[in-house]
């Protein structure tokens, strides 16, 4: 009996791990933590792009492991926590250099006519907005705070608790049916 109970407990943990891994991954598609929508970005760099998905590194970095009778979900990326919990970051000299790099690389992308003047098209208007954004960021003083809104993708919620409860109930019911022939 104890052997079957241990197997059932391991099965419950594996089922929860698989289900929550899928749900946490779907948060990136939903652009929300289940039903709590993420704040839209204010930067014009990718106005129609997915929130928190630029290269997909953050999304792919989420790992889970079973430790005895619990499951731990984590990401080893240094910026994962600030996105998941929100907070403030201080502008550094290195960040300013990056902002200037982005500004100059953006302004070099402008479409030009044969005479060298800028084209007046939608792409150039978008690049102008993006270049202005990077210039504004580059002109910030070192030590200025940038607020990062909370865009939770991992953690506890009523949806997580419901999923866990359902998995436990299904597995316990199956355990009693097979071990005790209860229907």
PDB file of C-alpha atoms in Angstrom:
ATOM      1  CA  UNK A   1       0.000   0.000   0.000  1.00  0.00           C
ATOM      2  CA  UNK A   2       2.772   2.471   0.862  1.00  0.00           C
ATOM      3  CA  UNK A   3       4.536   1.693  -2.411  1.00  0.00           C
ATOM      4  CA  UNK A   4       1.392   2.516  -4.415  1.00  0.00           C
ATOM      5  CA  UNK A   5       0.838   5.680  -2.404  1.00  0.00           C
ATOM      6  CA  UNK A   6       4.417   6.807  -3.137  1.00  0.00           C
ATOM      7  CA  UNK A   7       3.876   6.107  -6.841  1.00  0.00           C
ATOM      8  CA  UNK A   8       0.628   8.078  -6.734  1.00  0.00           C
ATOM      9  CA  UNK A   9       2.347  11.024  -5.022  1.00  0.00           C
ATOM     10  CA  UNK A  10       5.087  11.055  -7.677  1.00  0.00           C
ATOM     11  CA  UNK A  11       2.442  10.867 -10.423  1.00  0.00           C
ATOM     12  CA  UNK A  12       0.561  13.797  -8.849  1.00  0.00           C
ATOM     13  CA  UNK A  13       3.737  15.892  -8.773  1.00  0.00           C
ATOM     14  CA  UNK A  14       4.613  15.025 -12.394  1.00  0.00           C
ATOM     15  CA  UNK A  15       1.063  15.823 -13.554  1.00  0.00           C
ATOM     16  CA  UNK A  16       1.120  19.173 -11.717  1.00  0.00           C
ATOM     17  CA  UNK A  17       4.561  19.945 -13.150  1.00  0.00           C
ATOM     18  CA  UNK A  18       3.399  19.282 -16.723  1.00  0.00           C
ATOM     19  CA  UNK A  19       0.112  21.184 -16.349  1.00  0.00           C
ATOM     20  CA  UNK A  20       1.630  24.276 -14.707  1.00  0.00           C
ATOM     21  CA  UNK A  21       4.550  24.338 -17.148  1.00  0.00           C
ATOM     22  CA  UNK A  22       2.005  24.536 -19.979  1.00  0.00           C
ATOM     23  CA  UNK A  23      -0.076  27.180 -18.203  1.00  0.00           C
ATOM     24  CA  UNK A  24       2.930  29.376 -17.355  1.00  0.00           C
ATOM     25  CA  UNK A  25       4.066  29.120 -20.981  1.00  0.00           C
ATOM     26  CA  UNK A  26       0.582  30.126 -22.172  1.00  0.00           C
ATOM     27  CA  UNK A  27       0.845  33.303 -20.077  1.00  0.00           C
ATOM     28  CA  UNK A  28       3.251  34.633 -22.721  1.00  0.00           C
ATOM     29  CA  UNK A  29       0.647  33.963 -25.443  1.00  0.00           C
ATOM     30  CA  UNK A  30      -2.146  35.504 -23.352  1.00  0.00           C
ATOM     31  CA  UNK A  31       0.076  38.462 -22.446  1.00  0.00           C
ATOM     32  CA  UNK A  32      -1.403  38.056 -18.989  1.00  0.00           C
ATOM     33  CA  UNK A  33      -0.981  36.108 -15.792  1.00  0.00           C
ATOM     34  CA  UNK A  34      -4.048  33.973 -16.397  1.00  0.00           C
ATOM     35  CA  UNK A  35      -6.808  36.638 -16.284  1.00  0.00           C
ATOM     36  CA  UNK A  36      -4.628  39.547 -15.057  1.00  0.00           C
ATOM     37  CA  UNK A  37      -3.543  41.373 -18.240  1.00  0.00           C
ATOM     38  CA  UNK A  38      -0.013  42.741 -18.438  1.00  0.00           C
ATOM     39  CA  UNK A  39       0.465  46.485 -18.722  1.00  0.00           C
ATOM     40  CA  UNK A  40       1.079  47.522 -22.334  1.00  0.00           C
ATOM     41  CA  UNK A  41       4.534  48.821 -23.143  1.00  0.00           C
ATOM     42  CA  UNK A  42       5.118  52.527 -23.551  1.00  0.00           C
ATOM     43  CA  UNK A  43       8.155  52.185 -25.782  1.00  0.00           C
ATOM     44  CA  UNK A  44       7.619  52.558 -29.519  1.00  0.00           C
ATOM     45  CA  UNK A  45      10.396  50.080 -30.342  1.00  0.00           C
ATOM     46  CA  UNK A  46       7.982  47.220 -31.044  1.00  0.00           C
ATOM     47  CA  UNK A  47       4.479  48.686 -30.780  1.00  0.00           C
ATOM     48  CA  UNK A  48       2.652  45.603 -32.056  1.00  0.00           C
ATOM     49  CA  UNK A  49       5.079  43.013 -30.713  1.00  0.00           C
ATOM     50  CA  UNK A  50       4.323  40.602 -27.905  1.00  0.00           C
ATOM     51  CA  UNK A  51       5.033  41.802 -24.397  1.00  0.00           C
ATOM     52  CA  UNK A  52       8.045  40.055 -22.766  1.00  0.00           C
ATOM     53  CA  UNK A  53       8.793  38.149 -25.969  1.00  0.00           C
ATOM     54  CA  UNK A  54      11.586  39.663 -28.010  1.00  0.00           C
ATOM     55  CA  UNK A  55      13.888  36.742 -28.682  1.00  0.00           C
ATOM     56  CA  UNK A  56      11.919  34.182 -26.625  1.00  0.00           C
ATOM     57  CA  UNK A  57      14.820  33.658 -24.223  1.00  0.00           C
ATOM     58  CA  UNK A  58      12.808  34.523 -21.114  1.00  0.00           C
ATOM     59  CA  UNK A  59       9.973  32.238 -22.118  1.00  0.00           C
ATOM     60  CA  UNK A  60      12.337  29.337 -22.833  1.00  0.00           C
ATOM     61  CA  UNK A  61      14.309  29.909 -19.616  1.00  0.00           C
ATOM     62  CA  UNK A  62      11.517  28.743 -17.319  1.00  0.00           C
ATOM     63  CA  UNK A  63      12.484  25.464 -15.673  1.00  0.00           C
ATOM     64  CA  UNK A  64      10.841  23.268 -13.091  1.00  0.00           C
ATOM     65  CA  UNK A  65      12.101  20.508 -10.882  1.00  0.00           C
ATOM     66  CA  UNK A  66      10.505  18.200  -8.371  1.00  0.00           C
ATOM     67  CA  UNK A  67      12.125  18.276  -4.933  1.00  0.00           C
ATOM     68  CA  UNK A  68      10.812  15.598  -2.563  1.00  0.00           C
ATOM     69  CA  UNK A  69       7.167  16.639  -2.184  1.00  0.00           C
ATOM     70  CA  UNK A  70       7.209  20.020  -3.976  1.00  0.00           C
ATOM     71  CA  UNK A  71       7.785  21.555  -7.394  1.00  0.00           C
ATOM     72  CA  UNK A  72      10.023  24.581  -7.969  1.00  0.00           C
ATOM     73  CA  UNK A  73       9.574  26.802 -11.032  1.00  0.00           C
ATOM     74  CA  UNK A  74      12.435  29.175 -11.820  1.00  0.00           C
ATOM     75  CA  UNK A  75      14.400  31.091 -14.404  1.00  0.00           C
ATOM     76  CA  UNK A  76      18.138  31.697 -14.230  1.00  0.00           C
ATOM     77  CA  UNK A  77      17.964  34.907 -16.246  1.00  0.00           C
ATOM     78  CA  UNK A  78      18.942  37.973 -14.206  1.00  0.00           C
ATOM     79  CA  UNK A  79      16.040  40.062 -15.540  1.00  0.00           C
ATOM     80  CA  UNK A  80      13.314  37.439 -14.985  1.00  0.00           C
ATOM     81  CA  UNK A  81      12.589  38.539 -11.401  1.00  0.00           C
ATOM     82  CA  UNK A  82      12.175  42.246 -12.257  1.00  0.00           C
ATOM     83  CA  UNK A  83       9.660  41.400 -14.982  1.00  0.00           C
ATOM     84  CA  UNK A  84       7.772  38.884 -12.834  1.00  0.00           C
ATOM     85  CA  UNK A  85       7.601  41.093  -9.722  1.00  0.00           C
ATOM     86  CA  UNK A  86       8.061  44.608 -11.093  1.00  0.00           C
ATOM     87  CA  UNK A  87      10.283  47.249  -9.540  1.00  0.00           C
ATOM     88  CA  UNK A  88      12.736  49.958 -10.410  1.00  0.00           C
ATOM     89  CA  UNK A  89      16.157  49.888 -12.023  1.00  0.00           C
ATOM     90  CA  UNK A  90      18.787  52.617 -11.969  1.00  0.00           C
ATOM     91  CA  UNK A  91      20.227  53.950 -15.214  1.00  0.00           C
ATOM     92  CA  UNK A  92      23.949  53.166 -15.451  1.00  0.00           C
ATOM     93  CA  UNK A  93      26.650  54.528 -17.717  1.00  0.00           C
ATOM     94  CA  UNK A  94      26.687  51.194 -19.551  1.00  0.00           C
ATOM     95  CA  UNK A  95      22.920  51.471 -20.170  1.00  0.00           C
ATOM     96  CA  UNK A  96      23.396  54.983 -21.558  1.00  0.00           C
ATOM     97  CA  UNK A  97      26.013  53.679 -24.023  1.00  0.00           C
ATOM     98  CA  UNK A  98      23.546  50.989 -25.139  1.00  0.00           C
ATOM     99  CA  UNK A  99      20.777  53.605 -25.574  1.00  0.00           C
ATOM    100  CA  UNK A 100      23.085  55.755 -27.704  1.00  0.00           C
ATOM    101  CA  UNK A 101      24.026  52.705 -29.773  1.00  0.00           C
ATOM    102  CA  UNK A 102      20.320  51.960 -30.365  1.00  0.00           C
ATOM    103  CA  UNK A 103      19.682  55.618 -31.250  1.00  0.00           C
ATOM    104  CA  UNK A 104      22.480  55.726 -33.837  1.00  0.00           C
ATOM    105  CA  UNK A 105      21.609  52.341 -35.309  1.00  0.00           C
ATOM    106  CA  UNK A 106      17.973  53.443 -35.643  1.00  0.00           C
ATOM    107  CA  UNK A 107      18.779  56.753 -37.306  1.00  0.00           C
ATOM    108  CA  UNK A 108      21.009  54.938 -39.817  1.00  0.00           C
ATOM    109  CA  UNK A 109      18.019  52.892 -40.940  1.00  0.00           C
ATOM    110  CA  UNK A 110      16.019  55.797 -42.349  1.00  0.00           C
ATOM    111  CA  UNK A 111      14.913  55.394 -45.939  1.00  0.00           C
ATOM    112  CA  UNK A 112      16.313  58.076 -48.174  1.00  0.00           C
ATOM    113  CA  UNK A 113      15.565  59.382 -51.638  1.00  0.00           C
ATOM    114  CA  UNK A 114      18.165  59.464 -54.404  1.00  0.00           C
ATOM    115  CA  UNK A 115      18.994  63.072 -53.499  1.00  0.00           C
ATOM    116  CA  UNK A 116      19.747  62.007 -49.863  1.00  0.00           C
ATOM    117  CA  UNK A 117      16.668  63.542 -48.253  1.00  0.00           C
ATOM    118  CA  UNK A 118      14.469  61.441 -45.975  1.00  0.00           C
ATOM    119  CA  UNK A 119      11.445  59.697 -47.446  1.00  0.00           C
ATOM    120  CA  UNK A 120       8.104  60.650 -45.921  1.00  0.00           C
ATOM    121  CA  UNK A 121       6.688  57.189 -45.419  1.00  0.00           C
ATOM    122  CA  UNK A 122       5.205  55.173 -42.591  1.00  0.00           C
ATOM    123  CA  UNK A 123       8.452  53.307 -41.869  1.00  0.00           C
ATOM    124  CA  UNK A 124      10.421  56.541 -41.445  1.00  0.00           C
ATOM    125  CA  UNK A 125       7.733  57.985 -39.161  1.00  0.00           C
ATOM    126  CA  UNK A 126       7.983  54.823 -37.015  1.00  0.00           C
ATOM    127  CA  UNK A 127      11.785  55.057 -37.009  1.00  0.00           C
ATOM    128  CA  UNK A 128      11.588  58.727 -36.030  1.00  0.00           C
ATOM    129  CA  UNK A 129       9.433  57.793 -33.021  1.00  0.00           C
ATOM    130  CA  UNK A 130      11.794  54.955 -32.126  1.00  0.00           C
ATOM    131  CA  UNK A 131      14.878  57.162 -32.533  1.00  0.00           C
ATOM    132  CA  UNK A 132      13.284  59.811 -30.301  1.00  0.00           C
ATOM    133  CA  UNK A 133      12.617  57.144 -27.671  1.00  0.00           C
ATOM    134  CA  UNK A 134      16.243  55.935 -27.661  1.00  0.00           C
ATOM    135  CA  UNK A 135      17.552  59.489 -27.580  1.00  0.00           C
ATOM    136  CA  UNK A 136      15.312  60.282 -24.613  1.00  0.00           C
ATOM    137  CA  UNK A 137      16.579  57.150 -22.841  1.00  0.00           C
ATOM    138  CA  UNK A 138      20.217  58.034 -23.649  1.00  0.00           C
ATOM    139  CA  UNK A 139      19.799  61.551 -22.252  1.00  0.00           C
ATOM    140  CA  UNK A 140      18.642  60.255 -18.853  1.00  0.00           C
ATOM    141  CA  UNK A 141      21.046  60.989 -16.021  1.00  0.00           C
ATOM    142  CA  UNK A 142      22.993  58.147 -14.449  1.00  0.00           C
ATOM    143  CA  UNK A 143      21.112  57.067 -11.324  1.00  0.00           C
ATOM    144  CA  UNK A 144      17.656  57.928 -12.672  1.00  0.00           C
ATOM    145  CA  UNK A 145      15.062  55.267 -11.887  1.00  0.00           C
ATOM    146  CA  UNK A 146      13.118  53.431 -14.578  1.00  0.00           C
ATOM    147  CA  UNK A 147       9.918  51.784 -13.366  1.00  0.00           C
ATOM    148  CA  UNK A 148       9.391  48.258 -14.652  1.00  0.00           C
ATOM    149  CA  UNK A 149       5.720  47.248 -14.271  1.00  0.00           C
ATOM    150  CA  UNK A 150       4.831  43.880 -12.798  1.00  0.00           C
ATOM    151  CA  UNK A 151       4.175  41.397 -15.587  1.00  0.00           C
ATOM    152  CA  UNK A 152       3.875  38.194 -13.643  1.00  0.00           C
ATOM    153  CA  UNK A 153       4.309  34.958 -15.573  1.00  0.00           C
ATOM    154  CA  UNK A 154       5.132  32.581 -12.670  1.00  0.00           C
ATOM    155  CA  UNK A 155       3.536  32.272  -9.254  1.00  0.00           C
ATOM    156  CA  UNK A 156       0.472  31.344  -7.308  1.00  0.00           C
ATOM    157  CA  UNK A 157      -3.070  32.288  -8.300  1.00  0.00           C
ATOM    158  CA  UNK A 158      -6.615  30.930  -7.971  1.00  0.00           C
ATOM    159  CA  UNK A 159      -6.189  29.306 -11.402  1.00  0.00           C
ATOM    160  CA  UNK A 160      -3.037  27.508 -10.226  1.00  0.00           C
ATOM    161  CA  UNK A 161      -4.782  26.324  -7.066  1.00  0.00           C
ATOM    162  CA  UNK A 162      -7.758  25.022  -9.074  1.00  0.00           C
ATOM    163  CA  UNK A 163      -5.512  23.133 -11.484  1.00  0.00           C
ATOM    164  CA  UNK A 164      -3.575  21.575  -8.594  1.00  0.00           C
ATOM    165  CA  UNK A 165      -6.772  20.636  -6.773  1.00  0.00           C
ATOM    166  CA  UNK A 166      -8.249  18.959  -9.873  1.00  0.00           C
ATOM    167  CA  UNK A 167      -5.073  16.948 -10.504  1.00  0.00           C
ATOM    168  CA  UNK A 168      -4.908  15.806  -6.877  1.00  0.00           C
ATOM    169  CA  UNK A 169      -8.593  14.821  -6.858  1.00  0.00           C
ATOM    170  CA  UNK A 170      -8.256  12.833 -10.097  1.00  0.00           C
ATOM    171  CA  UNK A 171      -5.176  10.967  -8.898  1.00  0.00           C
ATOM    172  CA  UNK A 172      -6.540  10.259  -5.418  1.00  0.00           C
ATOM    173  CA  UNK A 173      -9.790   8.972  -6.921  1.00  0.00           C
ATOM    174  CA  UNK A 174      -7.807   6.707  -9.234  1.00  0.00           C
ATOM    175  CA  UNK A 175      -5.650   5.543  -6.302  1.00  0.00           C
ATOM    176  CA  UNK A 176      -8.702   4.498  -4.252  1.00  0.00           C
ATOM    177  CA  UNK A 177     -10.326   2.823  -7.259  1.00  0.00           C
ATOM    178  CA  UNK A 178      -7.298   0.669  -8.017  1.00  0.00           C
ATOM    179  CA  UNK A 179      -6.113  -0.110  -4.455  1.00  0.00           C
ATOM    180  CA  UNK A 180      -9.412  -0.458  -2.650  1.00  0.00           C
ATOM    181  CA  UNK A 181     -11.801  -1.237  -5.525  1.00  0.00           C
ATOM    182  CA  UNK A 182     -13.986   1.737  -4.600  1.00  0.00           C
ATOM    183  CA  UNK A 183     -16.136   3.048  -7.428  1.00  0.00           C
TER     184      UNK A 183
END
